[in-house]
Coordinates of C-alpha atoms and ligand atoms in Angstrom, one line a residue:
X1 CA 40.3 -61.9 24.6
X2 CA 42.1 -58.5 24.2
X3 CA 40.3 -55.6 25.7
X4 CA 41.0 -51.9 25.1
X5 CA 43.9 -51.8 27.5
X6 CA 45.7 -54.7 25.8
X7 CA 45.3 -53.1 22.4
X8 CA 46.5 -49.7 23.8
X9 CA 49.7 -51.3 25.2
X10 CA 50.3 -53.2 21.9
X11 CA 50.0 -49.9 20.0
X12 CA 52.4 -48.2 22.4
X13 CA 55.0 -50.8 22.0
X14 CA 54.7 -51.0 18.2
X15 CA 54.7 -47.2 18.0
X16 CA 58.0 -47.1 20.0
X17 CA 59.6 -49.7 17.8
X18 CA 58.4 -48.7 14.4
X19 CA 57.5 -45.0 14.3
X20 CA 59.9 -42.7 12.6
X21 CA 61.8 -45.7 11.2
X22 CA 62.1 -47.0 7.6
X23 CA 60.8 -50.5 7.0
X24 CA 63.4 -52.8 5.6
X25 CA 61.0 -55.6 4.7
X26 CA 57.4 -56.7 5.0
X27 CA 55.3 -59.8 4.6
X28 CA 51.5 -59.6 4.6
X29 CA 50.2 -63.1 4.5
X30 CA 46.7 -62.6 3.3
X31 CA 45.8 -63.4 -0.3
X32 CA 44.8 -59.8 -1.4
X33 CA 48.1 -58.4 -0.1
X34 CA 50.5 -61.2 -0.9
X35 CA 52.5 -59.2 -3.4
X36 CA 52.6 -55.9 -1.4
X37 CA 56.1 -54.8 -0.4
X38 CA 56.4 -52.0 2.1
X39 CA 60.3 -51.9 2.2
X40 CA 61.6 -48.3 2.0
X41 CA 58.5 -46.8 3.5
X42 CA 58.6 -44.9 6.8
X43 CA 56.1 -45.8 9.6
X44 CA 54.6 -42.5 10.9
X45 CA 52.9 -44.0 13.9
X46 CA 50.7 -46.8 15.4
X47 CA 47.3 -45.7 16.8
X48 CA 44.7 -47.8 18.7
X49 CA 41.0 -47.4 18.0
X50 CA 39.0 -49.7 20.2
X51 CA 40.3 -53.1 19.3
X52 CA 41.6 -51.9 15.9
X53 CA 45.2 -51.0 15.3
X54 CA 46.1 -48.4 12.7
X55 CA 49.7 -48.4 11.4
X56 CA 50.1 -45.2 9.4
X57 CA 52.7 -45.2 6.6
X58 CA 54.6 -42.4 5.0
X59 CA 53.1 -43.1 1.6
X60 CA 49.6 -42.1 2.7
X61 CA 48.3 -45.6 3.4
X62 CA 47.3 -47.3 6.7
X63 CA 47.8 -50.9 7.6
X64 CA 44.6 -51.9 9.5
X65 CA 44.6 -54.9 11.8
X66 CA 42.1 -56.2 14.3
X67 CA 42.8 -58.6 17.2
X68 CA 39.3 -60.1 17.7
X69 CA 39.6 -63.1 20.0
X70 CA 43.2 -64.2 20.2
X71 CA 45.3 -62.1 17.9
X72 CA 48.6 -60.6 19.1
X73 CA 51.6 -58.6 17.9
X74 CA 55.0 -59.7 19.1
X75 CA 58.3 -57.7 18.9
X76 CA 61.7 -59.3 18.4
X77 CA 65.3 -58.2 18.1
X78 CA 67.1 -59.6 15.0
X79 CA 68.8 -62.3 17.0
X80 CA 65.7 -63.5 18.9
X81 CA 63.6 -66.6 18.1
X82 CA 59.9 -66.1 17.4
X83 CA 57.6 -67.6 20.0
X84 CA 54.1 -66.3 19.3
X85 CA 52.8 -69.5 17.7
X86 CA 53.3 -71.8 14.7
X87 CA 54.4 -70.2 11.4
X88 CA 51.0 -70.8 9.7
X89 CA 49.4 -68.4 12.3
X90 CA 51.5 -65.5 11.2
X91 CA 49.5 -62.9 9.3
X92 CA 51.9 -59.9 9.1
X93 CA 55.6 -59.1 9.5
X94 CA 57.0 -55.6 9.6
X95 CA 60.8 -55.2 9.9
X96 CA 63.2 -52.4 10.4
X97 CA 66.9 -52.3 11.2
X98 CA 66.3 -52.8 14.9
X99 CA 62.9 -54.6 15.3
X100 CA 60.7 -57.2 13.8
X101 CA 57.0 -57.0 14.5
X102 CA 55.1 -60.2 14.0
X103 CA 51.3 -60.3 13.9
X104 CA 49.8 -63.7 14.9
X105 CA 46.2 -64.8 14.3
X106 CA 45.0 -61.4 13.1
X107 CA 41.5 -61.9 11.5
X108 CA 41.7 -58.6 9.7
X109 CA 44.8 -57.3 7.8
X110 CA 44.2 -54.7 5.1
X111 CA 45.7 -51.7 3.5
X112 CA 43.8 -48.5 2.8
X113 CA 44.3 -44.8 2.2
X114 CA 44.9 -43.1 5.6
X115 CA 42.2 -40.6 4.5
X116 CA 39.7 -43.4 4.4
X117 CA 40.3 -44.9 7.9
X118 CA 36.8 -43.7 8.9
X119 CA 35.4 -46.5 6.7
X120 CA 36.8 -49.1 9.0
X121 CA 36.7 -47.4 12.4
X122 CA 34.2 -44.6 11.9
X123 CA 31.3 -46.8 13.3
X124 CA 33.1 -47.0 16.7
X125 CA 31.8 -44.9 19.6
X126 CA 34.2 -42.7 21.6
X127 CA 37.4 -44.5 22.6
X128 CA 37.7 -44.8 26.4
X129 CA 41.5 -44.7 26.0
X130 CA 41.6 -42.2 23.2
X131 CA 42.9 -38.6 23.6
X132 CA 39.5 -37.5 22.2
X133 CA 37.3 -39.4 24.7
X134 CA 33.9 -37.7 24.7
X135 CA 31.6 -38.7 27.7
X136 CA 28.5 -36.9 26.3
X137 CA 28.7 -38.6 22.9
X138 CA 29.1 -42.0 24.6
X139 CA 26.1 -41.4 26.8
X140 CA 24.1 -40.1 23.8
X141 CA 24.8 -43.4 21.9
X142 CA 24.0 -45.5 24.9
X143 CA 20.7 -43.7 25.5
X144 CA 19.6 -44.2 21.9
X145 CA 18.3 -47.6 22.9
X146 CA 17.0 -47.3 26.4
X147 CA 15.4 -50.7 26.6
X148 CA 18.6 -52.5 25.9
X149 CA 20.3 -54.4 28.7
X150 CA 23.2 -52.4 30.1
X151 CA 25.7 -55.3 30.1
X152 CA 25.1 -55.9 26.4
X153 CA 25.1 -52.2 25.6
X154 CA 28.5 -51.6 27.3
X155 CA 30.2 -54.3 25.2
X156 CA 28.9 -52.8 21.9
X157 CA 31.9 -51.0 20.4
X158 CA 29.6 -48.7 18.4
X159 CA 28.4 -47.1 21.7
X160 CA 31.8 -46.7 23.3
X161 CA 35.1 -48.5 22.3
X162 CA 37.4 -50.4 24.5
X163 CA 35.2 -52.4 26.9
X164 CA 35.3 -56.2 26.6
X165 CA 33.7 -58.7 28.8
X166 CA 36.0 -58.4 31.8
X167 CA 35.6 -54.7 32.1
X168 CA 31.9 -54.8 31.5
X169 CA 31.3 -57.3 34.3
X170 CA 33.7 -55.6 36.7
X171 CA 32.5 -52.1 36.1
X172 CA 28.9 -53.0 36.7
X173 CA 29.9 -54.8 39.9
X174 CA 31.8 -51.7 41.2
X175 CA 28.8 -49.5 40.3
X176 CA 26.3 -51.9 41.9
X177 CA 24.3 -52.1 38.7
X178 CA 22.6 -55.3 37.6
X179 CA 23.7 -56.3 34.0
X180 CA 20.1 -57.0 33.0
X181 CA 18.8 -53.6 33.9
X182 CA 17.6 -51.5 31.0
X183 CA 20.0 -48.7 30.0
X184 CA 17.1 -46.2 30.5
X185 CA 16.7 -47.3 34.2
X186 CA 20.3 -46.8 35.1
X187 CA 20.5 -43.8 37.5
X188 CA 24.1 -42.7 36.8
X189 CA 25.2 -43.8 33.4
X190 CA 28.1 -41.3 33.4
X191 CA 29.6 -43.0 36.6
X192 CA 29.7 -46.3 34.7
X193 CA 31.7 -44.8 31.8
X194 CA 34.0 -43.1 34.3
X195 CA 34.7 -46.2 36.2
X196 CA 35.4 -48.2 33.1
X197 CA 37.7 -45.5 31.8
X198 CA 39.6 -45.4 35.2
X199 CA 40.1 -49.1 35.2
X200 CA 41.2 -49.3 31.6
X201 CA 43.6 -46.3 31.9
X202 CA 45.2 -47.6 35.0
X203 CA 45.7 -51.1 33.7
X204 CA 46.9 -49.9 30.3
X205 CA 49.8 -48.2 32.0
X206 CA 50.8 -51.0 34.2
X207 CA 50.0 -54.0 31.9
X208 CA 47.7 -55.9 34.2
X209 CA 44.0 -56.6 34.1
X210 CA 43.3 -56.3 37.8
X211 CA 40.1 -54.5 39.0
X212 CA 40.5 -55.2 42.7
X213 CA 43.8 -53.7 43.7
X214 CA 44.8 -57.3 44.7
X215 CA 46.7 -59.3 42.2
X216 CA 46.0 -62.6 44.1
X217 CA 42.3 -62.2 43.4
X218 CA 42.2 -59.9 40.3
X219 CA 38.5 -59.8 39.7
X220 CA 35.4 -59.4 41.8
X221 CA 33.0 -61.4 39.7
X222 CA 34.5 -62.2 36.2
X223 CA 35.2 -65.9 36.0
X224 CA 34.0 -66.5 39.6
X225 CA 30.7 -68.3 39.0
X226 CA 29.5 -70.1 42.1
X227 CA 32.1 -68.6 44.4
X228 CA 31.3 -66.2 47.3
X229 CA 31.4 -62.4 46.6
X230 CA 34.4 -60.8 48.3
X231 CA 32.1 -58.1 49.6
X232 CA 28.9 -59.8 50.7
X233 CA 29.4 -63.5 50.5
X234 CA 26.6 -64.1 48.0
X235 CA 27.5 -66.7 45.4
X236 CA 28.5 -65.1 42.0
X237 CA 26.2 -66.0 39.2
X238 CA 26.8 -66.2 35.4
X239 CA 24.5 -66.4 32.3
X240 CA 24.8 -65.8 28.6
X241 CA 23.9 -62.3 27.5
X242 CA 23.5 -60.5 24.1
X243 CA 22.4 -61.4 20.6
X244 CA 23.6 -64.7 19.1
X245 CA 26.4 -63.0 17.2
X246 CA 27.6 -61.1 20.3
X247 CA 26.8 -63.6 23.1
X248 CA 29.1 -63.3 26.2
X249 CA 28.9 -64.9 29.6
X250 CA 28.0 -62.2 32.1
X251 CA 29.0 -62.6 35.7
X252 CA 27.4 -60.7 38.6
X253 CA 26.7 -60.7 42.4
X254 CA 23.0 -60.8 43.1
X255 CA 23.6 -59.3 46.5
X256 CA 25.7 -56.3 45.4
X257 CA 23.9 -55.8 42.1
X258 CA 20.1 -56.3 42.7
X259 CA 17.9 -55.7 39.6
X260 CA 16.3 -52.3 39.4
X261 CA 12.8 -53.4 38.3
X262 CA 11.0 -51.1 35.9
X263 CA 7.5 -50.3 37.0
X264 CA 4.9 -52.9 36.0
X265 CA 7.4 -55.5 34.8
X266 CA 8.5 -58.7 36.3
X267 CA 12.3 -59.2 36.2
X268 CA 14.4 -62.3 36.8
X269 CA 16.3 -62.1 40.1
Ligands
ZN301 ZN1 28.2 -59.2 46.7

């Protein structure tokens, strides 16, 4: 599943290949846009917002796409074969004289006025990889619901954008915070956002999703259910977390991330 760093890298590569160049052809394979032809229009730039990608066009419109679970953009030279998946999974093709950008399995492809981008990404919290990252605003949004579990709150893109399940689990491990603790009980919420941002920025630049500094064992807890913690040897646990529409498997080390019980309540270990 793409996280903020994956989307950021995709945007960088698309921006380098498309920005400032005139499209020679386009093919948007969603019913509402089947007759749209973007040939002759210059791409101004490609901007990531959380897991959304905004391709801004010289005619005042923006092509909005979203990766969700397994979407991807691939770039090809004119003489290269396309290898991103079967043809029926292609949702968008943007071509200029040098590059062809092919979008596979994109659940969202739409065109809107650039001035109205806020309608599709305005609900997002501050973007951890954005130039306008705002720690105070992210903390304000997180604290609006102090009873909510921190693991679930961190993955909610309306609080802060860019953290998927890998970074939620790994950040909470590094900060020693139990994923089921209430947001309001977390002592240093700012440290959690700083750690998530540091991991995302570092990995966005180098194109890996390692949180341990060791590529042979890239994650502390994510995907490691039942295996010993690298730090304390306790077996890593996992459990579903979040509302039914946003359920994810959360991983944590009970030794390094003990629950911080609120007064007068009984918490699961
Ligand atoms: Zn541990």
